[in-house]
mmCIF file of C-alpha atoms in Angstrom:
data_model
loop_
_atom_site.group_PDB
_atom_site.id
_atom_site.type_symbol
_atom_site.label_atom_id
_atom_site.label_comp_id
_atom_site.label_asym_id
_atom_site.label_seq_id
_atom_site.Cartn_x
_atom_site.Cartn_y
_atom_site.Cartn_z
ATOM 1 C CA MET A 726 -20.984 -22.907 2.766
ATOM 2 C CA THR A 727 -23.568 -21.064 4.860
ATOM 3 C CA THR A 728 -21.665 -21.579 8.118
ATOM 4 C CA ALA A 729 -18.591 -19.984 6.557
ATOM 5 C CA ARG A 730 -20.444 -16.710 6.050
ATOM 6 C CA LYS A 731 -19.647 -15.665 9.616
ATOM 7 C CA PHE A 732 -15.938 -15.968 8.811
ATOM 8 C CA LEU A 733 -16.084 -12.557 7.152
ATOM 9 C CA LEU A 734 -17.309 -10.628 10.193
ATOM 10 C CA VAL A 735 -14.032 -9.007 11.233
ATOM 11 C CA SER A 736 -13.554 -6.536 14.076
ATOM 12 C CA LEU A 737 -10.601 -4.218 14.430
ATOM 13 C CA ALA A 738 -9.137 -2.044 17.135
ATOM 14 C CA ALA A 739 -8.150 1.508 16.139
ATOM 15 C CA LEU A 740 -6.337 4.056 18.280
ATOM 16 C CA LEU A 741 -4.875 7.422 17.286
ATOM 17 C CA MET A 742 -2.430 9.168 19.604
ATOM 18 C CA ILE A 743 -1.277 12.726 18.925
ATOM 19 C CA THR A 744 1.705 14.125 20.826
ATOM 20 C CA GLU A 745 4.035 17.040 20.344
ATOM 21 C CA PRO A 746 7.726 16.135 19.919
ATOM 22 C CA LEU A 747 9.398 17.540 16.813
ATOM 23 C CA THR A 748 9.658 15.302 13.773
ATOM 24 C CA ALA A 749 11.135 15.859 10.334
ATOM 25 C CA GLY A 750 8.207 16.241 7.981
ATOM 26 C CA ALA A 751 5.571 13.672 7.048
ATOM 27 C CA GLU A 752 6.679 10.061 7.189
ATOM 28 C CA THR A 753 4.158 7.257 7.434
ATOM 29 C CA VAL A 754 5.646 4.318 9.348
ATOM 30 C CA MET A 755 3.878 1.024 8.714
ATOM 31 C CA ASN A 756 4.439 -2.419 10.146
ATOM 32 C CA LYS A 757 2.557 -5.629 9.340
ATOM 33 C CA THR A 758 2.857 -8.977 11.083
ATOM 34 C CA ILE A 759 1.066 -12.272 10.490
ATOM 35 C CA THR A 760 0.399 -14.861 13.161
ATOM 36 C CA TYR A 761 -1.375 -18.207 12.918
ATOM 37 C CA PHE A 762 -3.495 -20.325 15.201
ATOM 38 C CA SER A 763 -3.831 -24.072 14.674
ATOM 39 C CA VAL A 764 -7.109 -25.889 14.188
ATOM 40 C CA GLY A 765 -7.794 -29.606 13.979
ATOM 41 C CA GLY A 766 -10.535 -31.660 12.424
ATOM 42 C CA ARG A 767 -11.061 -34.258 9.726
ATOM 43 C CA THR A 768 -14.524 -33.263 8.543
ATOM 44 C CA ALA A 769 -16.109 -29.991 7.500
ATOM 45 C CA ALA A 770 -18.202 -29.957 10.661
ATOM 46 C CA GLU A 771 -15.153 -30.496 12.871
ATOM 47 C CA LEU A 772 -13.250 -27.741 11.098
ATOM 48 C CA ASP A 773 -16.142 -25.345 11.456
ATOM 49 C CA ALA A 774 -16.398 -26.105 15.170
ATOM 50 C CA ALA A 775 -12.638 -25.642 15.624
ATOM 51 C CA LEU A 776 -12.629 -22.292 13.857
ATOM 52 C CA SER A 777 -15.604 -21.117 15.903
ATOM 53 C CA SER A 778 -14.031 -22.119 19.225
ATOM 54 C CA GLN A 779 -10.338 -21.384 18.633
ATOM 55 C CA GLY A 780 -10.336 -18.318 16.390
ATOM 56 C CA PRO A 781 -9.323 -14.874 17.632
ATOM 57 C CA GLN A 782 -11.750 -13.350 20.103
ATOM 58 C CA MET A 783 -13.220 -9.949 19.339
ATOM 59 C CA ARG A 784 -12.920 -7.476 22.198
ATOM 60 C CA GLU A 785 -16.168 -5.722 21.351
ATOM 61 C CA THR A 786 -18.454 -8.770 21.245
ATOM 62 C CA GLY A 787 -16.476 -11.599 22.850
ATOM 63 C CA ALA A 788 -17.254 -13.724 19.785
ATOM 64 C CA ARG A 789 -14.588 -15.746 18.012
ATOM 65 C CA HIS A 790 -13.846 -15.622 14.293
ATOM 66 C CA PRO A 791 -11.583 -17.636 11.985
ATOM 67 C CA GLY A 792 -9.506 -14.576 11.073
ATOM 68 C CA ALA A 793 -8.960 -11.045 12.292
ATOM 69 C CA THR A 794 -6.950 -7.909 11.665
ATOM 70 C CA ARG A 795 -5.785 -5.866 14.640
ATOM 71 C CA ILE A 796 -5.103 -2.257 13.669
ATOM 72 C CA LYS A 797 -3.399 0.373 15.759
ATOM 73 C CA PHE A 798 -2.710 3.940 14.657
ATOM 74 C CA GLY A 799 -0.245 6.167 16.434
ATOM 75 C CA GLY A 800 2.108 8.993 15.659
ATOM 76 C CA THR A 801 3.324 12.480 16.435
ATOM 77 C CA VAL A 802 2.434 16.009 15.370
ATOM 78 C CA SER A 803 4.593 19.067 16.002
ATOM 79 C CA TYR A 804 3.443 22.681 16.065
ATOM 80 C CA VAL A 805 5.277 25.829 14.987
ATOM 81 C CA ARG A 806 4.537 29.520 15.274
ATOM 82 C CA ARG A 807 4.614 31.622 12.148
ATOM 83 C CA GLY A 808 4.084 35.209 13.074
ATOM 84 C CA ARG A 809 1.011 35.390 15.251
ATOM 85 C CA LEU A 810 -0.361 32.060 14.058
ATOM 86 C CA CYS A 811 0.282 28.450 15.048
ATOM 87 C CA SER A 812 0.479 25.726 12.393
ATOM 88 C CA VAL A 813 1.253 22.045 12.098
ATOM 89 C CA GLY A 814 4.991 21.841 11.565
ATOM 90 C CA SER A 815 5.270 18.122 10.870
ATOM 91 C CA ALA A 816 3.160 14.993 11.089
ATOM 92 C CA ARG A 817 4.150 11.363 11.400
ATOM 93 C CA VAL A 818 1.509 8.653 11.483
ATOM 94 C CA THR A 819 2.420 5.115 12.501
ATOM 95 C CA LEU A 820 0.367 2.048 11.687
ATOM 96 C CA ASN A 821 0.671 -1.462 13.075
ATOM 97 C CA THR A 822 -1.439 -4.217 11.566
ATOM 98 C CA LYS A 823 -1.518 -7.764 12.861
ATOM 99 C CA LEU A 824 -3.223 -10.432 10.781
ATOM 100 C CA ILE A 825 -4.405 -13.503 12.659
ATOM 101 C CA LEU A 826 -5.051 -16.428 10.311
ATOM 102 C CA PRO A 827 -5.976 -20.114 10.680
ATOM 103 C CA ARG A 828 -3.671 -23.030 9.917
ATOM 104 C CA TRP A 829 -5.127 -26.535 9.580
ATOM 105 C CA LYS A 830 -2.768 -29.059 11.143
ATOM 106 C CA ASN A 831 -4.418 -31.999 9.317
ATOM 107 C CA ARG A 832 -4.127 -30.470 5.844
ATOM 108 C CA ASN A 833 -1.429 -32.877 4.607
ATOM 109 C CA THR A 834 -3.614 -35.904 5.269
ATOM 110 C CA ALA A 835 -6.895 -34.411 4.061
ATOM 111 C CA GLY A 836 -8.973 -35.865 1.281
ATOM 112 C CA ARG A 837 -9.132 -34.096 -2.058
ATOM 113 C CA ASP A 838 -12.548 -32.491 -1.663
ATOM 114 C CA LEU A 839 -12.148 -31.220 1.888
ATOM 115 C CA GLY A 840 -8.616 -30.071 1.119
ATOM 116 C CA LEU A 841 -9.876 -28.093 -1.846
ATOM 117 C CA VAL A 842 -12.571 -26.392 0.234
ATOM 118 C CA TRP A 843 -10.085 -25.539 2.977
ATOM 119 C CA ASP A 844 -7.502 -24.143 0.575
ATOM 120 C CA THR A 845 -10.136 -21.992 -1.080
ATOM 121 C CA LEU A 846 -11.599 -20.747 2.180
ATOM 122 C CA SER A 847 -8.281 -20.071 3.937
ATOM 123 C CA SER A 848 -6.978 -18.224 0.888
ATOM 124 C CA ASP A 849 -10.084 -16.059 0.854
ATOM 125 C CA ILE A 850 -9.758 -15.328 4.587
ATOM 126 C CA LYS A 851 -6.158 -14.181 4.048
ATOM 127 C CA ARG A 852 -7.146 -12.003 1.084
ATOM 128 C CA HIS A 853 -9.918 -10.476 3.172
ATOM 129 C CA GLU A 854 -7.614 -9.616 6.071
ATOM 130 C CA GLU A 855 -4.931 -8.260 3.733
ATOM 131 C CA ARG A 856 -7.521 -5.913 2.303
ATOM 132 C CA HIS A 857 -8.355 -4.646 5.809
ATOM 133 C CA ALA A 858 -4.664 -3.858 6.273
ATOM 134 C CA GLU A 859 -4.558 -2.088 2.907
ATOM 135 C CA ILE A 860 -7.559 0.078 3.791
ATOM 136 C CA ALA A 861 -5.805 1.080 7.008
ATOM 137 C CA ARG A 862 -2.604 1.951 5.110
ATOM 138 C CA ASN A 863 -4.509 4.207 2.748
ATOM 139 C CA HIS A 864 -6.147 6.010 5.653
ATOM 140 C CA ALA A 865 -2.816 6.416 7.459
ATOM 141 C CA ARG A 866 -1.393 8.236 4.452
ATOM 142 C CA ASP A 867 -4.512 10.370 4.178
ATOM 143 C CA MET A 868 -4.247 11.302 7.869
ATOM 144 C CA GLU A 869 -0.794 12.765 7.394
ATOM 145 C CA LYS A 870 -1.917 14.775 4.393
ATOM 146 C CA THR A 871 -4.924 16.039 6.343
ATOM 147 C CA PHE A 872 -2.856 17.140 9.343
ATOM 148 C CA LEU A 873 -0.336 18.972 7.164
ATOM 149 C CA SER A 874 -3.064 20.765 5.206
ATOM 150 C CA LEU A 875 -4.941 22.107 8.244
ATOM 151 C CA PRO A 876 -5.200 25.920 8.277
ATOM 152 C CA PRO A 877 -3.369 27.720 11.107
ATOM 153 C CA GLU A 878 -4.997 28.907 14.307
ATOM 154 C CA VAL A 879 -4.419 31.972 16.471
ATOM 155 C CA ASP A 880 -2.680 29.849 19.136
ATOM 156 C CA CYS A 881 -1.293 26.336 19.473
ATOM 157 C CA GLU A 882 -3.972 25.174 21.894
ATOM 158 C CA ARG A 883 -6.604 25.766 19.247
ATOM 159 C CA MET A 884 -4.348 24.141 16.660
ATOM 160 C CA GLN A 885 -4.069 21.037 18.828
ATOM 161 C CA ALA A 886 -7.847 20.968 19.192
ATOM 162 C CA ARG A 887 -8.196 21.191 15.406
ATOM 163 C CA VAL A 888 -5.788 18.264 14.981
ATOM 164 C CA ALA A 889 -7.735 16.260 17.564
ATOM 165 C CA ARG A 890 -10.988 16.845 15.678
ATOM 166 C CA ALA A 891 -9.328 15.922 12.397
ATOM 167 C CA SER A 892 -7.996 12.702 13.931
ATOM 168 C CA GLU A 893 -11.436 11.764 15.228
ATOM 169 C CA ASP A 894 -12.937 12.381 11.794
ATOM 170 C CA ALA A 895 -10.170 10.336 10.177
ATOM 171 C CA ILE A 896 -10.738 7.377 12.493
ATOM 172 C CA ALA A 897 -14.498 7.560 11.880
ATOM 173 C CA ALA A 898 -13.916 7.548 8.102
ATOM 174 C CA HIS A 899 -11.543 4.607 8.468
ATOM 175 C CA ASP A 900 -14.037 2.594 10.521
ATOM 176 C CA LYS A 901 -16.807 3.395 8.039
ATOM 177 C CA ASP A 902 -14.740 2.131 5.095
ATOM 178 C CA GLN A 903 -13.802 -1.037 6.965
ATOM 179 C CA ALA A 904 -17.436 -1.742 7.845
ATOM 180 C CA ALA A 905 -18.557 -1.095 4.268
ATOM 181 C CA PHE A 906 -15.936 -3.538 3.016
ATOM 182 C CA ASP A 907 -17.198 -6.224 5.385
ATOM 183 C CA ARG A 908 -20.773 -5.682 4.215
ATOM 184 C CA ARG A 909 -19.784 -6.033 0.557
ATOM 185 C CA GLU A 910 -17.799 -9.173 1.286
ATOM 186 C CA ALA A 911 -20.634 -10.790 3.224
ATOM 187 C CA ALA A 912 -23.162 -9.967 0.516
ATOM 188 C CA ASN A 913 -21.305 -11.848 -2.229
ATOM 189 C CA PHE A 914 -19.633 -14.547 -0.130
ATOM 190 C CA ASP A 915 -21.538 -17.542 -1.536
ATOM 191 C CA LEU A 916 -21.092 -16.452 -5.151
ATOM 192 C CA ARG A 917 -17.408 -15.709 -4.603
ATOM 193 C CA MET A 918 -16.721 -19.090 -2.985
ATOM 194 C CA VAL A 919 -18.476 -20.963 -5.786
ATOM 195 C CA ARG A 920 -16.468 -19.027 -8.355
ATOM 196 C CA LEU A 921 -13.192 -19.651 -6.541
ATOM 197 C CA LEU A 922 -13.914 -23.358 -6.158
ATOM 198 C CA GLN A 923 -14.757 -23.662 -9.838
ATOM 199 C CA TYR A 924 -11.551 -21.873 -10.751
ATOM 200 C CA ARG A 925 -9.434 -24.213 -8.624
ATOM 201 C CA LEU A 926 -11.199 -27.272 -10.021
ATOM 202 C CA GLU A 927 -10.540 -26.082 -13.571
ATOM 203 C CA ARG A 928 -6.869 -25.561 -12.795
ATOM 204 C CA MET A 929 -6.622 -29.037 -11.293
ATOM 205 C CA ALA A 930 -8.276 -30.564 -14.370
ATOM 206 C CA LYS A 931 -6.027 -28.894 -16.959
ATOM 207 C CA PRO A 932 -2.947 -31.128 -16.519
ATOM 208 C CA ALA A 933 -5.077 -34.255 -16.923
ATOM 209 C CA GLU A 934 -6.789 -32.845 -20.016
ATOM 210 C CA SER A 935 -3.505 -31.849 -21.665
ATOM 211 C CA GLY A 936 -2.190 -35.399 -21.327
ATOM 212 C CA THR A 937 -5.134 -37.025 -23.150
ATOM 213 C CA ARG A 938 -5.296 -37.638 -26.916
#
C-alpha cells in the first residue's frame, strides 16, 4: 500500500498558443484519447517494479509513474476594431488530453487477492487521470469566457498583450488546481484504497450470502 502512494504523483504538460485568424465566436474544441502500456509480474513486488520502470516518463523530473495525463491547450483569438478601440472578436480554445494507463498482461491468471488489489488500484489510477482531464476541460471553458470578457484597448497590440497576460494567468490557475488535486489525493490515498477494497470485497461476498439459508 505505501509503495502505491507514488502512483498519484502526476505531471502534465500545458501549452497555450494565441494566434489571430478569424473564427466564428467561442467554441471550445476538446479531444481525449486513452493509451495503455503493458506490465508483467505475478507478485505485488513484481508489479510495483514493473510500474516503476515501465510507466510514462515525466519530462520535468525524468521519473516514471504508473499513469499520466498529457494536456495541451491551443486555440485562436481574433481582434476587431470598434470605433477607436480594439476588442476580442472571437475566441476558440482547443484542448487535447491523453491519458496513459497501465494494463496488466497477467491479470487473467492472477490469484484472487492480487487480482482484487490490482483491479482496485488500476481503477483508482484511471479515475485520478480522468479527473485531471476534467479539470483541464473546465479551465478551457473558463479561458474562452475570460478572453471574450476582456475590456477593449486603444489599439490591437495592447489588446494582444492583454490576452497574453490573461492566458498566462489562466495557465497558472490551471496548474495550481491540478497540483492541489494531487495533494488532496495523496493525503487520503491509504484511507481511500482501504475503503475501495472493502467495498469490492463486500460486493464479492453478496452473491454467496444471498444463496445461503
